[in-house]
mmCIF file of C-alpha atoms in Angstrom:
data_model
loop_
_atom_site.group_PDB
_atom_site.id
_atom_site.type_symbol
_atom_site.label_atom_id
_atom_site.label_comp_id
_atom_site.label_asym_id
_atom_site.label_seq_id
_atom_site.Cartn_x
_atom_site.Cartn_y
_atom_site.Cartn_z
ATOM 1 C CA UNK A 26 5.442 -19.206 9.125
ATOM 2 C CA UNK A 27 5.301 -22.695 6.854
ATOM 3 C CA UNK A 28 6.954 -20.565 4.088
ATOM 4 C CA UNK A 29 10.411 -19.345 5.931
ATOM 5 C CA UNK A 30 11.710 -18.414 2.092
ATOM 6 C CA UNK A 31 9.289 -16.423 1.393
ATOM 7 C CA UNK A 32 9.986 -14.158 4.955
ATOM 8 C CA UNK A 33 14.231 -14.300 3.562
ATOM 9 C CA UNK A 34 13.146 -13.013 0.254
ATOM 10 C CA UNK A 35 10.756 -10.374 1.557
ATOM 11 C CA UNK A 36 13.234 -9.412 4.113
ATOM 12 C CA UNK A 37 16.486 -9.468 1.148
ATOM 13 C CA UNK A 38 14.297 -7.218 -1.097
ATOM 14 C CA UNK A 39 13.472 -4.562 1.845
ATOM 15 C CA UNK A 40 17.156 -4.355 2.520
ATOM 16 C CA UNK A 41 18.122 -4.505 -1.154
ATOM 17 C CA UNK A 42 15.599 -1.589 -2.429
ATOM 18 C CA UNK A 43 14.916 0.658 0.242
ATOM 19 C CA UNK A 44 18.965 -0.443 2.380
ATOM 20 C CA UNK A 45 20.472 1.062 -1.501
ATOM 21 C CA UNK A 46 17.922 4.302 -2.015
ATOM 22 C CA UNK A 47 19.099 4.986 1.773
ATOM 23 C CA UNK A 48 22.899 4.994 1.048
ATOM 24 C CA UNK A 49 22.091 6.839 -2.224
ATOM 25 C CA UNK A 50 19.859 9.652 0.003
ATOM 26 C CA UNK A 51 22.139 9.773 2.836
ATOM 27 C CA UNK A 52 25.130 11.075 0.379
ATOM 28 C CA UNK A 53 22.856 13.149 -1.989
ATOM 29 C CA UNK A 54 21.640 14.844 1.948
ATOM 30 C CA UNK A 55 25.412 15.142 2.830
ATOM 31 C CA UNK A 56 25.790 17.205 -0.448
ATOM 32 C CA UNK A 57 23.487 19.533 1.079
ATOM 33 C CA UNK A 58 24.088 19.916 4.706
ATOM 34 C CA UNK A 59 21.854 17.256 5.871
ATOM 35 C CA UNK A 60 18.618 19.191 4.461
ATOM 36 C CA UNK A 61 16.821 19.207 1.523
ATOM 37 C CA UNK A 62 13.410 21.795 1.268
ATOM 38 C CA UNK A 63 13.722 21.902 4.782
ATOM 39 C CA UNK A 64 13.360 18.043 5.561
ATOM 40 C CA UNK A 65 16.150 16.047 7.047
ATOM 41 C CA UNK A 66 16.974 12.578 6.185
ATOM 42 C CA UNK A 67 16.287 10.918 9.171
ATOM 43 C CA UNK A 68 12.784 11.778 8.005
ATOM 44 C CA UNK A 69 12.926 11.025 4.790
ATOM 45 C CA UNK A 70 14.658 7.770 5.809
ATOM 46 C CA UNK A 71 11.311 6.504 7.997
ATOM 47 C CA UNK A 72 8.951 7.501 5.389
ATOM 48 C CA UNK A 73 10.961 4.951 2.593
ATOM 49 C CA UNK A 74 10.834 2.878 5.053
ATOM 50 C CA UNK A 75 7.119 2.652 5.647
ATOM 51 C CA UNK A 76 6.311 2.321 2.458
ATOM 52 C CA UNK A 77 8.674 -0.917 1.583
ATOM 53 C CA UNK A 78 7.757 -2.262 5.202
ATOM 54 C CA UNK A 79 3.791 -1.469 3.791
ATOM 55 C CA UNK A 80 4.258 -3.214 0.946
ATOM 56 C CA UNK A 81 5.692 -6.457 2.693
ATOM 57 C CA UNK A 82 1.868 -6.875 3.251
ATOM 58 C CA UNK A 83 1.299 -7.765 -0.216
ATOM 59 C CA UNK A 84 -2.083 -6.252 -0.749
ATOM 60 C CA UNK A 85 -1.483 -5.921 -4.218
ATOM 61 C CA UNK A 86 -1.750 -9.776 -4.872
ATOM 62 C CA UNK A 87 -5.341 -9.655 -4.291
ATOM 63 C CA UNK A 88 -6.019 -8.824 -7.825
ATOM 64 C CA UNK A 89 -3.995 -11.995 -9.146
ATOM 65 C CA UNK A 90 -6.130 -13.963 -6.584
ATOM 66 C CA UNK A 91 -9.025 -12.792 -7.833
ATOM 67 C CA UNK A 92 -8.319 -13.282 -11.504
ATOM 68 C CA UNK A 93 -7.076 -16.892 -10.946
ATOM 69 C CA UNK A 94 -10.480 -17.783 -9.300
ATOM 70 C CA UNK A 95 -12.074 -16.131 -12.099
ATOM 71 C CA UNK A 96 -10.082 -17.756 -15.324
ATOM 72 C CA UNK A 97 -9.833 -21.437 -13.272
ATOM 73 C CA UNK A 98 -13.416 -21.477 -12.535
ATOM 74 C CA UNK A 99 -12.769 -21.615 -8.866
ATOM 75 C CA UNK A 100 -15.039 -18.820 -8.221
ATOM 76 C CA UNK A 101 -18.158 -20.782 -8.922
ATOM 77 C CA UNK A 102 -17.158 -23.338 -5.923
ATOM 78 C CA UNK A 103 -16.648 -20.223 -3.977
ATOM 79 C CA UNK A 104 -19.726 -18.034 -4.596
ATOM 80 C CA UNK A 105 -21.780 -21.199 -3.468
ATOM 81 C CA UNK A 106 -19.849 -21.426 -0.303
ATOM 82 C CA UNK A 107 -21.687 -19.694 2.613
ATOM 83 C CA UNK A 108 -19.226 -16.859 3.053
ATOM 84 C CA UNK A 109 -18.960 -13.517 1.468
ATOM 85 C CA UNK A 110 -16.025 -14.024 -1.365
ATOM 86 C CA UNK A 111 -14.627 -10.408 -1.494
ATOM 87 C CA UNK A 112 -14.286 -10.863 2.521
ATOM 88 C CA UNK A 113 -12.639 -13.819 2.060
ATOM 89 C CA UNK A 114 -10.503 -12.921 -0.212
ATOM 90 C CA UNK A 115 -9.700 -9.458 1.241
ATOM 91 C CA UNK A 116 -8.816 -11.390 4.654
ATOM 92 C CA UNK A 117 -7.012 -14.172 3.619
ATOM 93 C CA UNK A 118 -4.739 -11.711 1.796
ATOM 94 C CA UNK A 119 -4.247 -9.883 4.877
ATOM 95 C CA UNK A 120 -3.315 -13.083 7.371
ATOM 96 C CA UNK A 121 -0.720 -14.082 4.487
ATOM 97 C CA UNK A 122 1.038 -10.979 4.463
ATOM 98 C CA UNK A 123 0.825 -10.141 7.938
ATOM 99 C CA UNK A 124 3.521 -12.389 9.623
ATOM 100 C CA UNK A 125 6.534 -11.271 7.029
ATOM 101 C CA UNK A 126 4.885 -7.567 7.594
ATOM 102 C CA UNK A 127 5.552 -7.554 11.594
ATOM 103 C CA UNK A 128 8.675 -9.475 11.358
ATOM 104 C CA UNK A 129 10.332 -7.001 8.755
ATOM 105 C CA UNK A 130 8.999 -3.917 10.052
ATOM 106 C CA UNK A 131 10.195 -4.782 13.539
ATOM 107 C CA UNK A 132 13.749 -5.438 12.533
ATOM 108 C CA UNK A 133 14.092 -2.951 10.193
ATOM 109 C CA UNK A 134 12.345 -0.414 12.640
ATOM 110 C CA UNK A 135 15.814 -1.204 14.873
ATOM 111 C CA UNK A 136 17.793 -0.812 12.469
ATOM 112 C CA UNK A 137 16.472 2.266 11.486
ATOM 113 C CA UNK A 138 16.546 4.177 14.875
ATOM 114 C CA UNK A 139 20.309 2.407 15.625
ATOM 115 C CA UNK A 140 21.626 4.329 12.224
ATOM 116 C CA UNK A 141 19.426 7.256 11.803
ATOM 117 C CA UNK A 142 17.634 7.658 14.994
ATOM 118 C CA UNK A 143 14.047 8.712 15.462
ATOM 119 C CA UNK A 144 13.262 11.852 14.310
ATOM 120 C CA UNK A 145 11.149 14.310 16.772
ATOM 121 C CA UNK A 146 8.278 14.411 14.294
ATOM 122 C CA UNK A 147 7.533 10.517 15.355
ATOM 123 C CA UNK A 148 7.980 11.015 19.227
ATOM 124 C CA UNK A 149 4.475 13.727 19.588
ATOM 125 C CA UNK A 150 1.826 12.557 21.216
ATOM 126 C CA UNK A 151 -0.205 12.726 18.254
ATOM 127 C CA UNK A 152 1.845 10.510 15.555
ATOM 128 C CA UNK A 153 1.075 7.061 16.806
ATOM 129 C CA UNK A 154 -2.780 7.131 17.269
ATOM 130 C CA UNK A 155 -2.789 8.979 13.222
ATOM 131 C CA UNK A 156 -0.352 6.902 12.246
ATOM 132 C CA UNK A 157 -2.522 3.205 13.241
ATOM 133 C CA UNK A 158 -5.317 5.257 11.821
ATOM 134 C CA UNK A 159 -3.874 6.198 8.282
ATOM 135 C CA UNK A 160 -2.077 2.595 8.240
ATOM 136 C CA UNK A 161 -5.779 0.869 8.336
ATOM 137 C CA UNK A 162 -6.797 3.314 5.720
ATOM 138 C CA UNK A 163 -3.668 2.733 3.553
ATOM 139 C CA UNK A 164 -4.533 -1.304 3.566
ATOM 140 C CA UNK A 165 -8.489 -0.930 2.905
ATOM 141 C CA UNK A 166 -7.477 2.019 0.279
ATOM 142 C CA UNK A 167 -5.001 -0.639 -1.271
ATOM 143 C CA UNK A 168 -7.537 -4.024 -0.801
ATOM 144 C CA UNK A 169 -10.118 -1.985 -3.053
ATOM 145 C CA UNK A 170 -7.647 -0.509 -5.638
ATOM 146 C CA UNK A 171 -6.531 -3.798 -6.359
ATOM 147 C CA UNK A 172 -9.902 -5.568 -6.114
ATOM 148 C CA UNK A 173 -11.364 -3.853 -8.502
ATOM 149 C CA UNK A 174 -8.120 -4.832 -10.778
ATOM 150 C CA UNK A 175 -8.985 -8.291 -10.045
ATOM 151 C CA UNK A 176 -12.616 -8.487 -10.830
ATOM 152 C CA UNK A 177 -11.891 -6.574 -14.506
ATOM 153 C CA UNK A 178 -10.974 -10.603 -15.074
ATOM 154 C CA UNK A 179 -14.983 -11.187 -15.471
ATOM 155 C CA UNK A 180 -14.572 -8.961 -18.282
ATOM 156 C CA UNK A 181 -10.835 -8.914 -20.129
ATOM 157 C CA UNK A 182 -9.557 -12.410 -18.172
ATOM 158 C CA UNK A 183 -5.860 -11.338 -18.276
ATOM 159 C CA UNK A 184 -5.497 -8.170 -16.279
ATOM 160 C CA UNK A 185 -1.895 -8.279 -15.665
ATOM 161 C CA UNK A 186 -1.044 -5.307 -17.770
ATOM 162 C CA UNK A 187 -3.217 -2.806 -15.624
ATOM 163 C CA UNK A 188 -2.040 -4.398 -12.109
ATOM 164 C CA UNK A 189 1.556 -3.280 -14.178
ATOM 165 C CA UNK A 190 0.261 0.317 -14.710
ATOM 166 C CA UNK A 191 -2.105 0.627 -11.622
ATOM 167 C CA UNK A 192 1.329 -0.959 -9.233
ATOM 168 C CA UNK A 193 3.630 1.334 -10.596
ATOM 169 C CA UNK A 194 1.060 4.290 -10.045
ATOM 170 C CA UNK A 195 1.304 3.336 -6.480
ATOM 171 C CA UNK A 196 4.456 3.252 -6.538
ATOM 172 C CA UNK A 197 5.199 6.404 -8.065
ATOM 173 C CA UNK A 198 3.276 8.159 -5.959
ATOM 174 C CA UNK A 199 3.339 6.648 -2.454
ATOM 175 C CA UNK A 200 6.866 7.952 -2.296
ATOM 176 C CA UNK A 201 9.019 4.497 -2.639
ATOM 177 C CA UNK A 202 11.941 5.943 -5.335
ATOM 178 C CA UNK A 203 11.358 9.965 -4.692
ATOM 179 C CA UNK A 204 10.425 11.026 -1.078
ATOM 180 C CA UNK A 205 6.873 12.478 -1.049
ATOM 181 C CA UNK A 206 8.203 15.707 0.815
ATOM 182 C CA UNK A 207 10.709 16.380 -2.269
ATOM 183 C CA UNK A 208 7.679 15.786 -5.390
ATOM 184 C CA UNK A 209 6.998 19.103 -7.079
ATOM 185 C CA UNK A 210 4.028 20.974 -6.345
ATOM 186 C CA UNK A 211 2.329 19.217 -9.214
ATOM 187 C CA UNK A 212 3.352 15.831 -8.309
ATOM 188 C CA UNK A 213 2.675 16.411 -4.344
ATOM 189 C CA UNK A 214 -1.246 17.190 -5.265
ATOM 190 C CA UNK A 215 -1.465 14.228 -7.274
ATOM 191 C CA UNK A 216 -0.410 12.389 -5.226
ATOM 192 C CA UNK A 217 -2.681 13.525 -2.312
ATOM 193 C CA UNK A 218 -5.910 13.524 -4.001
ATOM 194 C CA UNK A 219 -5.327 10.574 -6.253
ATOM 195 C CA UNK A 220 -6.086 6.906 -4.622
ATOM 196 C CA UNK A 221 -2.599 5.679 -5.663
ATOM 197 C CA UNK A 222 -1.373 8.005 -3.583
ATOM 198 C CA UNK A 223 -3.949 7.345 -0.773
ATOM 199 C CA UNK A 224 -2.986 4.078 -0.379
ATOM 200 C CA UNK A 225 0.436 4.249 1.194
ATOM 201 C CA UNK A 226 -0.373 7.931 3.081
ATOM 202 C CA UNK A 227 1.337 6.419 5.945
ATOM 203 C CA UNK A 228 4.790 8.198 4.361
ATOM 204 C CA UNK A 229 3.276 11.256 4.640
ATOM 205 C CA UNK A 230 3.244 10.861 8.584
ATOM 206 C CA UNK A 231 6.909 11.381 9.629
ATOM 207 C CA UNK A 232 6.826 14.542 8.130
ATOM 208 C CA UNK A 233 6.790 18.507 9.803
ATOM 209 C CA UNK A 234 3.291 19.077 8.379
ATOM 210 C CA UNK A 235 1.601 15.956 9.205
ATOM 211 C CA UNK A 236 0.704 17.655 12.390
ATOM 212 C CA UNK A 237 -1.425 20.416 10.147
ATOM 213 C CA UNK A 238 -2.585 18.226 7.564
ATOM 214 C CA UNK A 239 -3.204 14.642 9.246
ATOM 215 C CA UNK A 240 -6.981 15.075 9.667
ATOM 216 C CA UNK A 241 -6.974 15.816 5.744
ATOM 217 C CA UNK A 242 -5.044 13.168 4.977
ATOM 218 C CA UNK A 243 -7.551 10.697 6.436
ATOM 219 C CA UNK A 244 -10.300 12.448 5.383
ATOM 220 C CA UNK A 245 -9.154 11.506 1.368
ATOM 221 C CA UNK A 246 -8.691 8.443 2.559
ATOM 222 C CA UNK A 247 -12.255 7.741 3.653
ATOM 223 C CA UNK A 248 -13.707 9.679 0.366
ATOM 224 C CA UNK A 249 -11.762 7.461 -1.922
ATOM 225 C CA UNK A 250 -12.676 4.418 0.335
ATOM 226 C CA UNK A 251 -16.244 4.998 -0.012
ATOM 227 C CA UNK A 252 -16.043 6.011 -3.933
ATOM 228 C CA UNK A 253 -14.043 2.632 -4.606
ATOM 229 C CA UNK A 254 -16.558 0.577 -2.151
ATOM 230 C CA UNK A 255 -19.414 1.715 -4.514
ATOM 231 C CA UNK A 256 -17.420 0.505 -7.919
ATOM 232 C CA UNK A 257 -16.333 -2.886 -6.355
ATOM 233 C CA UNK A 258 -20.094 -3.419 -5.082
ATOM 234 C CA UNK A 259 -21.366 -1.906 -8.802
ATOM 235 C CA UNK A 260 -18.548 -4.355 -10.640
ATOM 236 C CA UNK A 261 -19.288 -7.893 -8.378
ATOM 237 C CA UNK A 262 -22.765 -7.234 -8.912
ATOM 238 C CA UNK A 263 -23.167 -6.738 -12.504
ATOM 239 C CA UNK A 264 -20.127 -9.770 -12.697
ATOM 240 C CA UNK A 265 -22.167 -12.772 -10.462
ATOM 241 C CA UNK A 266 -24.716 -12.225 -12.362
ATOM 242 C CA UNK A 267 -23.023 -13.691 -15.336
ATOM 243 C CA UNK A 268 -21.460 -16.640 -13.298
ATOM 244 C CA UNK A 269 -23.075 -20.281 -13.662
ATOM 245 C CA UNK A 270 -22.825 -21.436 -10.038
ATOM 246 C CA UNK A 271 -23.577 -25.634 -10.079
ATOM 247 C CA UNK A 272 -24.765 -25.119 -13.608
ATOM 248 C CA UNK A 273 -27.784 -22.933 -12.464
#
């Protein structure tokens, strides 16, 4: 809320990326009778839509965190503070994101069902309590994918090229350009067992088969968040021990 610019330019780049792919799907749908592989656009319209209203969370900029308190030397004051760094960092990235996050998700969630309307896949019973579910999955999924970029700064200090790689990975496959429903077969399984793609899972929810495959979904999603808990607690480890806190 002390930053109002940066809420106008997370807002203008919602409604410049995802407002443009929407025109662009909308007439490539009208081409085809409103259905493409059996998915309408109304549903493929929500599912961009989580993902850029995801990403207004800014997860992601945990790794630059990290590797500025690692190059600056501001991680030694840290690790001798009584608090639990990773935590730290993990929640303060979450409380900076968060007010942009409900602002533009709220507005452009009106927008959305004004224009497109709601498609019946969102109004069962079931979407909303799988949806919170695969949402708090998508941001711990995300936290550790890009925490682990981060602390690769104990070993290779500028890590900027793989948050480049890893980001656009995410990006790829979360479903931001190319709906997830319309990825070939090869893509789609990719994209469901990798953690890339098990980061922004909450674009699979809008979906027809969401209602067969939800449990799955979140299933991955724990599995990768355990496997990627282990390598962040393996990584810090093997890093503090290396770190001169005070001198000592």
């Amino acid at each position: 809320m002390q930053y109002p610019a940066r809420l106008f330019a997370d807002t203008a780049t919602i409604v410049a990326r995802c407002g443009v792919l929407l025109l662009l799907y909308a007439y490539v749908f009208s081409l085809n009778d409103g259905t493409i592989k059996g998915t309408t656009f109304a549903m493929v319209a929500w599912s961009m839509f989580f993902y850029f209203s995801f990403i207004t969370l800014s997860s992601s900029r945990i790794s630059r965190a990290i590797m500025q308190d690692i190059t600056s030397g501001q991680i030694e004051v840290l690790l001798s503070k009584p608090i639990t760094y990773l935590s730290y960092r993990a929640w303060w990235q979450i409380g900076a994101g968060v007010y942009p996050f409900i602002v533009t998700t709220i507005l452009g969630a009106v927008t959305l069902a004004m224009t497109v309307g709601i498609p019946q896949t969102m109004k069962i019973p079931l979407f909303l309590p799988t949806l919170l579910v695969t949402f708090i999955g998508a941001i711990i999924v995300t936290l550790f994918i890009y925490t682990i970029v981060g602390l690769l700064s104990f070993w290779i200090e500028d890590v900027l090229p793989i948050f480049w790689i890893v980001d656009k990975a995410v990006m790829i496959l979360g479903g931001s350009y190319l709906p997830v429903a319309l990825f070939p077969d090869f893509m789609y399984k990719i994209a469901l067992y990798s953690p890339f793609g098990a980061s922004v899972f909450v674009t699979h929810t809008v979906y027809e088969s969401w209602t067969t495959i939800w449990y799955k979904l979140i299933s991955i999603q724990l599995f990768w968040i355990v496997v990627l808990g282990g390598i962040i607690y393996f990584m810090f480890s093997r890093a503090v021990k290396n770190v001169s806190v005070n001198g000592g």
